[in-house]
Amino acid sequence: RLEQALAVYDEGLEHDALSAELHNNRGNVLLAQRNLEAIATFRRAAVISPHLGEIHNNLGNALMSGPEQDEAGPEYRRALAARQVFAEAHNGLGRWMHDRERYAEAKKALEAALKVKPDQGEFHANIAATLRASGDLDRAIVHARSAVALAPAMAEAHNNMASVMLALGDSENAVVHYGRTLALVPGVLEVHRNLLTSMLYVAGLSTVRLFAEHRRFAAKFAAAPAAAVAFANARDPDRRLTIGYLSSDFRHHPISRNVWPWISDRED
């Protein structure tokens, strides 16, 4: 009952505007509502009680949800300076490091979080993602399995399991876990794309099922057909055509390496 909770905290702050606890609790409600006003609320709490690690951790979490993510890392560090045994702040710092591809530092922070709370599925899911990204698939699969066992209703646990399975070449189980991810968060485009990719590598998968899944993707994500446009170019059938190729895979992807030789004038 978040709206009612917010009203209660607002009323409390009318009587005691210098209560860091009330500002912090109000910020948690706003964060649960995905309201970026939480950032300013946690900042007010931090000004009043700058030595409370929980406030800095909550501010870090709020910053990670908005456009000022670069500021989240220092807040997690302030939280840890105030309270060294703080699993959630280690976890937040690990996620922040991972997003910046600083995988060694991310792994160190996430290992510290797990040392304090080894039964947190979220922490296992996060370190599984970091280990996969850094190429340590043997350890990644161990943590991915722990994440799914400890938090079976957590979409990120299944998504990370699927990513590790796909990296290991187990596309069949990758399909299973991408499917479970979509059952929990059906509107995530990237997960559905990864599901389709994984399905292409499953031996014996019927083309009927594969086509049906692509149609389901199109129905959910494809834009409506564009309206007909009248172009001003000459319609001479003998003129030389200029052809452009468009793909999301023309950067760091095998497709770009395969296509480059025949769309380039270079021979190397």
mmCIF file of C-alpha atoms in Angstrom, residues 38-135:
data_model
loop_
_atom_site.group_PDB
_atom_site.id
_atom_site.type_symbol
_atom_site.label_atom_id
_atom_site.label_comp_id
_atom_site.label_asym_id
_atom_site.label_seq_id
_atom_site.Cartn_x
_atom_site.Cartn_y
_atom_site.Cartn_z
ATOM 1 C CA ALA A 38 13.695 9.129 -4.307
ATOM 2 C CA ILE A 39 17.176 10.477 -5.145
ATOM 3 C CA ALA A 40 16.476 13.929 -3.703
ATOM 4 C CA THR A 41 14.762 12.370 -0.679
ATOM 5 C CA PHE A 42 17.752 10.153 0.130
ATOM 6 C CA ARG A 43 20.100 13.116 -0.387
ATOM 7 C CA ARG A 44 18.157 15.066 2.248
ATOM 8 C CA ALA A 45 18.459 12.121 4.634
ATOM 9 C CA ALA A 46 22.206 11.895 3.963
ATOM 10 C CA VAL A 47 22.703 15.592 4.754
ATOM 11 C CA ILE A 48 20.934 15.143 8.091
ATOM 12 C CA SER A 49 22.728 11.886 9.020
ATOM 13 C CA PRO A 50 25.837 11.566 6.820
ATOM 14 C CA HIS A 51 27.278 8.694 8.876
ATOM 15 C CA LEU A 52 24.388 6.246 8.357
ATOM 16 C CA GLY A 53 25.555 3.659 5.833
ATOM 17 C CA GLU A 54 22.034 2.460 5.036
ATOM 18 C CA ILE A 55 21.087 5.875 3.659
ATOM 19 C CA HIS A 56 24.100 5.980 1.335
ATOM 20 C CA ASN A 57 23.345 2.446 0.142
ATOM 21 C CA ASN A 58 19.739 3.393 -0.595
ATOM 22 C CA LEU A 59 20.901 6.520 -2.410
ATOM 23 C CA GLY A 60 23.240 4.353 -4.494
ATOM 24 C CA ASN A 61 20.337 2.089 -5.429
ATOM 25 C CA ALA A 62 18.210 5.077 -6.420
ATOM 26 C CA LEU A 63 21.015 6.539 -8.540
ATOM 27 C CA MET A 64 21.427 3.197 -10.322
ATOM 28 C CA SER A 65 17.795 3.486 -11.426
ATOM 29 C CA GLY A 66 18.213 6.905 -13.047
ATOM 30 C CA PRO A 67 20.451 8.916 -15.371
ATOM 31 C CA GLU A 68 23.090 9.714 -12.708
ATOM 32 C CA GLN A 69 24.483 6.204 -12.386
ATOM 33 C CA ASP A 70 28.107 7.366 -12.252
ATOM 34 C CA GLU A 71 27.386 8.844 -8.814
ATOM 35 C CA ALA A 72 26.162 5.527 -7.380
ATOM 36 C CA GLY A 73 29.615 3.985 -6.882
ATOM 37 C CA PRO A 74 30.852 6.673 -4.469
ATOM 38 C CA GLU A 75 27.635 6.302 -2.459
ATOM 39 C CA TYR A 76 28.177 2.553 -2.072
ATOM 40 C CA ARG A 77 31.730 3.289 -0.917
ATOM 41 C CA ARG A 78 30.419 5.793 1.635
ATOM 42 C CA ALA A 79 28.010 3.132 2.870
ATOM 43 C CA LEU A 80 30.886 0.682 3.309
ATOM 44 C CA ALA A 81 33.045 3.293 5.028
ATOM 45 C CA ALA A 82 30.267 3.773 7.560
ATOM 46 C CA ARG A 83 29.522 0.068 7.951
ATOM 47 C CA GLN A 84 32.162 -2.322 6.681
ATOM 48 C CA VAL A 85 30.085 -5.511 7.088
ATOM 49 C CA PHE A 86 27.340 -4.502 4.667
ATOM 50 C CA ALA A 87 26.439 -7.168 2.115
ATOM 51 C CA GLU A 88 23.920 -5.041 0.195
ATOM 52 C CA ALA A 89 26.430 -2.220 -0.318
ATOM 53 C CA HIS A 90 29.079 -4.700 -1.550
ATOM 54 C CA ASN A 91 26.469 -6.099 -3.944
ATOM 55 C CA GLY A 92 25.540 -2.637 -5.202
ATOM 56 C CA LEU A 93 29.181 -1.721 -5.726
ATOM 57 C CA GLY A 94 29.702 -5.009 -7.574
ATOM 58 C CA ARG A 95 26.803 -4.290 -9.939
ATOM 59 C CA TRP A 96 28.144 -0.785 -10.524
ATOM 60 C CA MET A 97 31.625 -2.134 -11.333
ATOM 61 C CA HIS A 98 30.151 -4.784 -13.639
ATOM 62 C CA ASP A 99 28.279 -2.138 -15.647
ATOM 63 C CA ARG A 100 31.616 -0.412 -16.227
ATOM 64 C CA GLU A 101 33.274 -3.682 -17.302
ATOM 65 C CA ARG A 102 35.616 -3.571 -14.298
ATOM 66 C CA TYR A 103 35.064 -7.264 -13.741
ATOM 67 C CA ALA A 104 37.924 -8.001 -11.323
ATOM 68 C CA GLU A 105 36.702 -5.285 -8.950
ATOM 69 C CA ALA A 106 33.099 -6.369 -9.438
ATOM 70 C CA LYS A 107 33.974 -9.960 -8.571
ATOM 71 C CA LYS A 108 35.816 -8.861 -5.423
ATOM 72 C CA ALA A 109 32.842 -6.798 -4.228
ATOM 73 C CA LEU A 110 30.302 -9.529 -4.993
ATOM 74 C CA GLU A 111 32.428 -12.161 -3.260
ATOM 75 C CA ALA A 112 32.449 -9.911 -0.192
ATOM 76 C CA ALA A 113 28.642 -9.710 -0.343
ATOM 77 C CA LEU A 114 28.335 -13.501 -0.560
ATOM 78 C CA LYS A 115 30.743 -13.984 2.318
ATOM 79 C CA VAL A 116 28.291 -12.129 4.563
ATOM 80 C CA LYS A 117 25.067 -13.521 3.047
ATOM 81 C CA PRO A 118 25.768 -16.718 1.073
ATOM 82 C CA ASP A 119 22.068 -17.566 0.739
ATOM 83 C CA GLN A 120 21.073 -14.488 -1.312
ATOM 84 C CA GLY A 121 19.989 -15.538 -4.793
ATOM 85 C CA GLU A 122 20.438 -12.003 -6.117
ATOM 86 C CA PHE A 123 24.107 -11.955 -5.119
ATOM 87 C CA HIS A 124 24.704 -15.315 -6.851
ATOM 88 C CA ALA A 125 22.946 -14.061 -9.986
ATOM 89 C CA ASN A 126 25.079 -10.934 -10.095
ATOM 90 C CA ILE A 127 28.395 -12.726 -9.666
ATOM 91 C CA ALA A 128 27.322 -15.302 -12.267
ATOM 92 C CA ALA A 129 26.850 -12.456 -14.752
ATOM 93 C CA THR A 130 30.266 -11.011 -13.906
ATOM 94 C CA LEU A 131 32.021 -14.360 -14.180
ATOM 95 C CA ARG A 132 30.344 -15.070 -17.523
ATOM 96 C CA ALA A 133 31.352 -11.657 -18.866
ATOM 97 C CA SER A 134 34.961 -12.236 -17.773
ATOM 98 C CA GLY A 135 35.056 -15.709 -19.358
#
